[in-house]
Amino acid sequence: MTYDFLIIGGGIAGTSAGARLAALGTTCLLEVEPALAYHTSGRSAALYEANYGHPVTVALNHASLDDHHTLDGGFLSPRGLLMLASEAEADAFDHDVKAMDLTEISVAEACALVPILNTDHITRAAHHDAAWDIDTDRMVQYFARAIRANGSVETGQTVTALSRTDAGWEVTTNSQTLHAHHIVNAAGAWADQIASLAGIEPIGLTPYRRSMARMPAPGGHDVSRWPMIFGAGEDWYAKPDAGAWLVSPAEEDPSIPHDAYADDMVLAEGIARYQPFVTEDVTRVTSTWAGLRTFAPDRCLVIGPDAADPSFLWSAGQGGYGFQTAPAASQLLADLVSGTAPSLDPSVVKALSPSRFQSV
């Protein structure tokens, strides 16, 4: 069998792209791990905040909102976002408030939202109610079901060779050989490696590590209704998670593609930045992990056909915004394949095109 579309990568980029393309033809998704969304997608902070990211990413965020609310009954639940700053961080705070269209509130109002805040340290606060938790697992599984309706999802598949044929592509894995008219490169941190394997010019993607520490709820509080908290300049962030509390140093350390793990010293430094903002000391960490947020050189996503070979499609460079942008980014890819005029502004479509990095 020759598939119309063969997707390489089973994170949110691959599953969402595959779901949209499955409406256009037979689709097969290959994932190297034994489960979908194992790497970065499975380690997401899982927040939808429309004004978070590069302006082009923000355009995708906004274009995705309706689908986030309606697909499969909706993937979002209320969370809210709280931004905090000390006196020394006033400039970074002002920048973030403007960029993310937050509403400045009093420190007392912030304490009403999160009662452990340290009023001796915090001088500025801002809030945005329209930020939501994303049910990331349900979202991935929804897209995977759409692929299976017109194809297959296969895990434990390592792509070892990609070669051009008269009809499209031959794909060799550790256990089989497949054929497809189109390849979709949704391999996350490994996307440039997949391109090279196919004889396609790489984009210049860079993975960056971001770590997370999970700890008991501060002071035994019920944190379920607390907002996600950002330090000004995204110097750290904290978030409720299933009755526990997550703290991230929000680092961006360049990495190589691999199964990332947290750096204890980086975590300690991040917790030290977080600690002055709250009255409850961090005394115990129950688990840690890290993910790779992969960016293109201009920090915009890479969506669309390759400049030199339109049968090789890119869905890469999500940079930690994959779940927020998935509905609109995947629809854009399907529109470009089908020849449908995208609903996104042409300037956004151009800014996402792989051709911006490639010689033809």
CSV table of C-alpha atoms in Angstrom, one decimal:
chain,number,residue,atom,x,y,z
A,1,MET,CA,0.0,0.0,0.0
A,2,THR,CA,1.1,3.5,-0.8
A,3,TYR,CA,-0.2,6.1,1.7
A,4,ASP,CA,-1.0,9.6,0.7
A,5,PHE,CA,0.7,11.0,3.8
A,6,LEU,CA,3.3,9.5,6.1
A,7,ILE,CA,3.9,11.4,9.3
A,8,ILE,CA,7.2,11.1,11.1
A,9,GLY,CA,6.7,12.0,14.8
A,10,GLY,CA,3.9,11.3,17.2
A,11,GLY,CA,3.8,14.5,19.3
A,12,ILE,CA,1.2,17.2,19.0
A,13,ALA,CA,2.7,18.4,15.8
A,14,GLY,CA,2.5,15.0,14.1
A,15,THR,CA,-0.9,13.9,15.5
A,16,SER,CA,-2.6,17.2,14.7
A,17,ALA,CA,-1.1,17.4,11.2
A,18,GLY,CA,-2.0,13.8,10.5
A,19,ALA,CA,-5.6,14.3,11.7
A,20,ARG,CA,-6.1,17.2,9.2
A,21,LEU,CA,-4.4,15.4,6.4
A,22,ALA,CA,-6.4,12.2,7.0
A,23,ALA,CA,-9.4,14.1,5.7
A,24,LEU,CA,-7.5,14.4,2.4
A,25,GLY,CA,-6.1,10.9,2.0
A,26,THR,CA,-4.8,7.8,3.6
A,27,THR,CA,-2.4,8.6,6.4
A,28,CYS,CA,0.2,6.7,8.5
A,29,LEU,CA,1.9,8.1,11.5
A,30,LEU,CA,5.2,6.6,12.8
A,31,GLU,CA,6.5,7.2,16.3
A,32,VAL,CA,9.8,5.9,17.6
A,33,GLU,CA,8.7,5.6,21.2
A,34,PRO,CA,6.2,3.0,22.5
A,35,ALA,CA,3.6,5.7,23.1
A,36,LEU,CA,2.5,9.0,21.5
A,37,ALA,CA,3.6,12.3,23.0
A,38,TYR,CA,6.5,10.8,24.9
A,39,HIS,CA,9.0,13.6,24.6
A,40,THR,CA,8.3,17.3,24.7
A,41,SER,CA,4.5,17.0,24.1
A,42,GLY,CA,4.2,14.8,27.1
A,43,ARG,CA,6.1,17.3,29.3
A,44,SER,CA,4.2,20.4,28.4
A,45,ALA,CA,3.1,23.1,30.9
A,46,ALA,CA,-0.3,22.6,29.1
A,47,LEU,CA,-1.5,26.2,29.2
A,48,TYR,CA,-3.3,28.2,26.5
A,49,GLU,CA,-2.5,31.9,26.7
A,50,ALA,CA,-3.3,33.5,23.4
A,51,ASN,CA,-0.9,36.4,23.8
A,52,TYR,CA,2.1,34.3,24.7
A,53,GLY,CA,4.9,34.0,22.2
A,54,HIS,CA,6.3,35.5,19.0
A,55,PRO,CA,3.7,37.7,17.1
A,56,VAL,CA,3.4,35.1,14.4
A,57,THR,CA,2.8,32.4,17.1
A,58,VAL,CA,0.2,34.7,18.8
A,59,ALA,CA,-1.6,34.8,15.4
A,60,LEU,CA,-1.7,31.0,15.4
A,61,ASN,CA,-2.8,31.0,19.0
A,62,HIS,CA,-5.8,33.2,18.3
A,63,ALA,CA,-6.7,31.3,15.2
A,64,SER,CA,-6.8,28.1,17.2
A,65,LEU,CA,-9.1,29.2,20.0
A,66,ASP,CA,-12.4,28.3,18.5
A,67,ASP,CA,-11.2,24.7,17.9
A,68,HIS,CA,-9.8,24.5,21.4
A,69,HIS,CA,-13.2,25.2,22.7
A,70,THR,CA,-15.2,23.0,20.3
A,71,LEU,CA,-13.2,20.0,19.1
A,72,ASP,CA,-14.2,16.9,21.0
A,73,GLY,CA,-16.3,19.0,23.3
A,74,GLY,CA,-13.3,21.3,24.1
A,75,PHE,CA,-9.9,20.8,25.5
A,76,LEU,CA,-9.8,23.9,27.8
A,77,SER,CA,-10.6,24.4,31.5
A,78,PRO,CA,-10.2,27.7,33.5
A,79,ARG,CA,-6.8,28.5,35.0
A,80,GLY,CA,-5.8,32.2,34.7
A,81,LEU,CA,-2.4,33.7,34.6
A,82,LEU,CA,-0.7,35.9,37.3
A,83,MET,CA,2.5,37.9,36.6
A,84,LEU,CA,4.6,39.0,39.6
A,85,ALA,CA,7.6,41.3,39.9
A,86,SER,CA,9.9,42.7,42.5
A,87,GLU,CA,11.1,46.3,42.5
A,88,ALA,CA,14.2,45.4,40.5
A,89,GLU,CA,12.1,43.7,37.8
A,90,ALA,CA,9.8,46.7,37.0
A,91,ASP,CA,11.1,47.1,33.4
A,92,ALA,CA,10.6,43.4,32.5
A,93,PHE,CA,7.2,43.5,34.1
A,94,ASP,CA,6.1,46.5,32.1
A,95,HIS,CA,7.3,44.8,28.9
A,96,ASP,CA,5.5,41.6,29.6
A,97,VAL,CA,2.2,43.3,30.7
A,98,LYS,CA,2.2,45.2,27.4
A,99,ALA,CA,3.2,42.3,25.2
A,100,MET,CA,0.7,39.9,26.8
A,101,ASP,CA,-2.1,42.4,27.3
A,102,LEU,CA,-2.3,41.7,31.0
A,103,THR,CA,-4.3,43.8,33.5
A,104,GLU,CA,-2.3,45.2,36.3
A,105,ILE,CA,-3.8,44.5,39.7
A,106,SER,CA,-2.8,45.4,43.3
A,107,VAL,CA,-0.6,43.1,45.3
A,108,ALA,CA,-3.5,42.6,47.7
A,109,GLU,CA,-5.7,41.4,44.8
A,110,ALA,CA,-2.9,39.0,43.8
A,111,CYS,CA,-2.8,37.6,47.3
A,112,ALA,CA,-6.5,37.0,47.1
A,113,LEU,CA,-5.8,34.7,44.2
A,114,VAL,CA,-2.7,33.0,45.7
A,115,PRO,CA,-2.6,33.3,49.5
A,116,ILE,CA,1.1,32.3,49.9
A,117,LEU,CA,2.5,35.4,48.1
A,118,ASN,CA,5.2,37.3,49.9
A,119,THR,CA,4.1,41.0,50.1
A,120,ASP,CA,7.5,42.1,51.4
A,121,HIS,CA,9.1,41.1,48.1
A,122,ILE,CA,6.4,41.6,45.4
A,123,THR,CA,5.8,45.2,44.3
A,124,ARG,CA,3.8,44.6,41.0
A,125,ALA,CA,1.2,42.1,39.8
A,126,ALA,CA,-0.9,41.6,36.7
A,127,HIS,CA,-3.5,39.1,35.8
A,128,HIS,CA,-5.2,37.6,32.7
A,129,ASP,CA,-8.4,35.6,33.3
A,130,ALA,CA,-8.5,34.2,29.8
A,131,ALA,CA,-5.8,31.6,30.2
A,132,TRP,CA,-6.8,27.9,30.3
A,133,ASP,CA,-5.4,24.6,31.1
A,134,ILE,CA,-5.2,22.2,28.1
A,135,ASP,CA,-6.2,18.6,28.4
A,136,THR,CA,-3.1,17.6,26.3
A,137,ASP,CA,-3.6,13.8,26.5
A,138,ARG,CA,-7.2,14.0,25.3
A,139,MET,CA,-6.1,16.4,22.5
A,140,VAL,CA,-3.5,14.0,21.2
A,141,GLN,CA,-5.8,11.0,21.4
A,142,TYR,CA,-8.6,12.9,19.6
A,143,PHE,CA,-6.2,13.6,16.7
A,144,ALA,CA,-4.9,10.0,16.8
A,145,ARG,CA,-8.4,8.7,16.4
A,146,ALA,CA,-8.9,10.9,13.3
A,147,ILE,CA,-5.7,9.4,11.7
A,148,ARG,CA,-6.8,5.8,12.5
A,149,ALA,CA,-10.2,6.5,10.8
A,150,ASN,CA,-8.3,6.7,7.5
A,151,GLY,CA,-5.0,5.0,8.2
A,152,SER,CA,-2.9,3.9,11.0
A,153,VAL,CA,-0.8,5.0,14.0
A,154,GLU,CA,2.3,2.8,14.6
A,155,THR,CA,4.6,3.2,17.6
A,156,GLY,CA,8.1,1.7,18.1
A,157,GLN,CA,9.1,2.7,14.6
A,158,THR,CA,12.5,4.1,14.0
A,159,VAL,CA,13.0,5.6,10.6
A,160,THR,CA,16.3,4.5,9.2
A,161,ALA,CA,16.1,5.5,5.6
A,162,LEU,CA,14.1,7.9,3.4
A,163,SER,CA,14.5,7.8,-0.4
A,164,ARG,CA,12.7,9.4,-3.3
A,165,THR,CA,10.8,7.2,-5.8
A,166,ASP,CA,8.9,7.9,-9.0
A,167,ALA,CA,5.7,7.8,-7.0
A,168,GLY,CA,6.9,9.6,-3.9
A,169,TRP,CA,8.9,8.2,-1.0
A,170,GLU,CA,10.1,4.9,0.3
A,171,VAL,CA,10.4,4.8,4.1
A,172,THR,CA,12.4,2.2,5.9
A,173,THR,CA,12.0,1.6,9.6
A,174,ASN,CA,13.5,-0.9,12.0
A,175,SER,CA,10.7,-3.4,11.1
A,176,GLN,CA,9.2,-2.5,7.7
A,177,THR,CA,9.3,-0.6,4.4
A,178,LEU,CA,6.5,1.8,3.6
A,179,HIS,CA,5.6,4.0,0.7
A,180,ALA,CA,3.9,7.4,0.6
A,181,HIS,CA,3.2,10.3,-1.8
A,182,HIS,CA,4.1,12.8,0.9
A,183,ILE,CA,6.3,12.9,4.0
A,184,VAL,CA,5.4,15.1,6.9
A,185,ASN,CA,8.4,15.9,9.1
A,186,ALA,CA,7.0,16.4,12.6
A,187,ALA,CA,10.0,14.9,14.4
A,188,GLY,CA,10.4,17.7,16.9
A,189,ALA,CA,14.0,18.1,18.1
A,190,TRP,CA,15.0,15.5,15.4
A,191,ALA,CA,13.3,17.3,12.5
A,192,ASP,CA,16.6,18.5,10.9
A,193,GLN,CA,18.0,14.9,11.2
A,194,ILE,CA,14.9,13.6,9.4
A,195,ALA,CA,15.4,16.2,6.7
A,196,SER,CA,19.0,15.3,6.2
A,197,LEU,CA,18.0,11.6,6.0
A,198,ALA,CA,15.7,12.5,3.1
A,199,GLY,CA,18.3,14.6,1.3
A,200,ILE,CA,16.4,17.8,2.2
A,201,GLU,CA,18.2,21.0,3.4
A,202,PRO,CA,17.9,21.4,7.2
A,203,ILE,CA,16.3,24.4,8.7
A,204,GLY,CA,18.8,25.1,11.4
A,205,LEU,CA,16.5,24.1,14.3
A,206,THR,CA,17.9,24.2,17.9
A,207,PRO,CA,16.4,22.3,20.8
A,208,TYR,CA,16.5,24.1,24.2
A,209,ARG,CA,16.1,22.3,27.5
A,210,ARG,CA,13.4,23.3,30.0
A,211,SER,CA,13.2,21.7,33.4
A,212,MET,CA,10.4,21.1,35.9
A,213,ALA,CA,10.1,20.2,39.6
A,214,ARG,CA,7.0,18.7,41.1
A,215,MET,CA,6.4,19.2,44.9
A,216,PRO,CA,3.6,19.0,47.4
A,217,ALA,CA,1.1,21.8,47.4
A,218,PRO,CA,2.6,24.7,49.4
A,219,GLY,CA,1.5,24.7,53.0
A,220,GLY,CA,-1.0,22.0,52.3
A,221,HIS,CA,-3.3,24.4,50.5
A,222,ASP,CA,-5.9,23.4,47.9
A,223,VAL,CA,-4.1,24.8,44.8
A,224,SER,CA,-6.7,23.7,42.3
A,225,ARG,CA,-8.1,27.2,41.7
A,226,TRP,CA,-4.8,29.0,41.8
A,227,PRO,CA,-3.6,30.6,38.5
A,228,MET,CA,-0.4,29.8,36.8
A,229,ILE,CA,2.3,32.3,38.0
A,230,PHE,CA,5.0,33.8,35.8
A,231,GLY,CA,8.0,35.7,37.1
A,232,ALA,CA,8.6,38.9,35.1
A,233,GLY,CA,10.8,38.2,32.1
A,234,GLU,CA,9.7,34.5,32.4
A,235,ASP,CA,12.5,34.0,34.9
A,236,TRP,CA,10.5,31.2,36.5
A,237,TYR,CA,7.0,29.9,36.6
A,238,ALA,CA,4.7,27.8,38.9
A,239,LYS,CA,1.5,26.0,38.2
A,240,PRO,CA,-1.0,23.7,40.0
A,241,ASP,CA,-1.0,20.1,38.7
A,242,ALA,CA,-3.3,17.4,40.0
A,243,GLY,CA,-3.2,18.6,43.6
A,244,ALA,CA,0.6,19.2,43.5
A,245,TRP,CA,2.7,22.3,42.6
A,246,LEU,CA,5.1,22.6,39.7
A,247,VAL,CA,8.0,25.1,39.6
A,248,SER,CA,10.2,25.6,36.5
A,249,PRO,CA,13.3,27.7,36.2
A,250,ALA,CA,12.1,28.5,32.6
A,251,GLU,CA,15.6,28.0,31.3
A,252,GLU,CA,16.5,27.9,27.6
A,253,ASP,CA,19.7,25.9,27.5
A,254,PRO,CA,20.8,24.7,24.0
A,255,SER,CA,20.9,21.0,23.7
A,256,ILE,CA,21.1,18.1,21.3
A,257,PRO,CA,18.1,15.9,20.4
A,258,HIS,CA,17.8,13.4,23.2
A,259,ASP,CA,15.5,12.2,26.0
A,260,ALA,CA,16.0,15.2,28.1
A,261,TYR,CA,16.4,15.2,31.9
A,262,ALA,CA,16.5,18.0,34.4
A,263,ASP,CA,19.7,19.5,35.6
A,264,ASP,CA,19.7,19.6,39.5
A,265,MET,CA,21.7,22.8,39.7
A,266,VAL,CA,19.5,24.6,37.1
A,267,LEU,CA,16.4,23.5,39.1
A,268,ALA,CA,17.9,24.7,42.3
A,269,GLU,CA,18.7,28.1,40.8
A,270,GLY,CA,15.1,28.4,39.5
A,271,ILE,CA,13.6,27.5,42.8
A,272,ALA,CA,15.8,30.1,44.4
A,273,ARG,CA,14.4,32.7,42.0
A,274,TYR,CA,10.9,31.6,42.8
A,275,GLN,CA,11.3,31.3,46.6
A,276,PRO,CA,11.3,35.0,47.6
A,277,PHE,CA,7.9,35.5,46.0
A,278,VAL,CA,6.2,33.1,48.4
A,279,THR,CA,6.0,32.6,52.1
A,280,GLU,CA,6.1,28.8,52.0
A,281,ASP,CA,9.6,27.3,51.8
A,282,VAL,CA,10.3,24.6,49.2
A,283,THR,CA,11.3,21.7,51.4
A,284,ARG,CA,10.7,18.6,49.2
A,285,VAL,CA,10.7,17.9,45.5
A,286,THR,CA,8.9,14.7,44.6
A,287,SER,CA,10.0,14.4,41.0
A,288,THR,CA,11.8,16.3,38.2
A,289,TRP,CA,11.8,16.1,34.4
A,290,ALA,CA,12.8,18.2,31.4
A,291,GLY,CA,11.7,18.6,27.8
A,292,LEU,CA,13.2,20.1,24.6
A,293,ARG,CA,11.6,23.2,23.1
A,294,THR,CA,12.8,23.3,19.5
A,295,PHE,CA,13.0,26.7,17.8
A,296,ALA,CA,13.8,27.8,14.2
A,297,PRO,CA,16.4,30.6,14.0
A,298,ASP,CA,13.7,33.3,13.9
A,299,ARG,CA,11.6,31.5,16.6
A,300,CYS,CA,8.6,31.1,14.3
A,301,LEU,CA,7.1,27.7,13.6
A,302,VAL,CA,8.0,26.0,10.3
A,303,ILE,CA,4.8,24.9,8.5
A,304,GLY,CA,4.4,23.9,4.8
A,305,PRO,CA,6.0,22.3,1.8
A,306,ASP,CA,9.7,22.3,1.4
A,307,ALA,CA,11.0,24.9,-1.0
A,308,ALA,CA,12.9,22.3,-3.1
A,309,ASP,CA,10.5,19.4,-2.9
A,310,PRO,CA,6.8,20.1,-2.2
A,311,SER,CA,6.2,16.4,-1.4
A,312,PHE,CA,8.2,16.9,1.8
A,313,LEU,CA,6.1,18.8,4.3
A,314,TRP,CA,7.3,20.5,7.5
A,315,SER,CA,5.5,20.7,10.8
A,316,ALA,CA,8.3,21.7,13.1
A,317,GLY,CA,9.9,24.3,15.3
A,318,GLN,CA,6.9,24.5,17.7
A,319,GLY,CA,9.2,25.9,20.4
A,320,GLY,CA,6.9,25.0,23.3
A,321,TYR,CA,3.8,26.4,21.7
A,322,GLY,CA,2.7,23.2,20.0
A,323,PHE,CA,-0.5,22.6,21.9
A,324,GLN,CA,-1.6,26.2,21.7
A,325,THR,CA,-1.1,26.5,18.0
A,326,ALA,CA,-1.9,23.0,16.9
A,327,PRO,CA,-5.5,23.5,15.5
A,328,ALA,CA,-4.5,26.5,13.3
A,329,ALA,CA,-1.0,25.2,12.4
A,330,SER,CA,-2.3,21.8,11.3
A,331,GLN,CA,-5.2,23.4,9.3
A,332,LEU,CA,-2.7,25.6,7.5
A,333,LEU,CA,-0.7,22.6,6.5
A,334,ALA,CA,-3.8,20.9,5.1
A,335,ASP,CA,-4.9,24.0,3.3
A,336,LEU,CA,-1.5,24.3,1.6
A,337,VAL,CA,-1.6,20.7,0.5
A,338,SER,CA,-5.2,20.9,-0.8
A,339,GLY,CA,-4.8,24.2,-2.5
A,340,THR,CA,-7.4,25.9,-0.2
A,341,ALA,CA,-6.9,29.5,0.6
A,342,PRO,CA,-5.7,29.7,4.2
A,343,SER,CA,-7.8,31.7,6.6
A,344,LEU,CA,-4.6,33.1,8.2
A,345,ASP,CA,-3.2,36.5,7.0
A,346,PRO,CA,-0.8,36.0,4.0
A,347,SER,CA,2.0,37.6,6.0
A,348,VAL,CA,1.6,35.0,8.7
A,349,VAL,CA,1.6,32.1,6.1
A,350,LYS,CA,4.8,33.6,4.6
A,351,ALA,CA,6.4,33.9,8.0
A,352,LEU,CA,5.8,30.2,8.7
A,353,SER,CA,7.0,28.9,5.3
A,354,PRO,CA,10.1,26.7,5.3
A,355,SER,CA,11.2,28.6,2.2
A,356,ARG,CA,12.4,31.5,4.4
A,357,PHE,CA,15.4,29.5,5.3
A,358,GLN,CA,16.1,27.5,2.1
A,359,SER,CA,17.7,28.1,-1.2
A,360,VAL,CA,15.7,26.7,-4.2
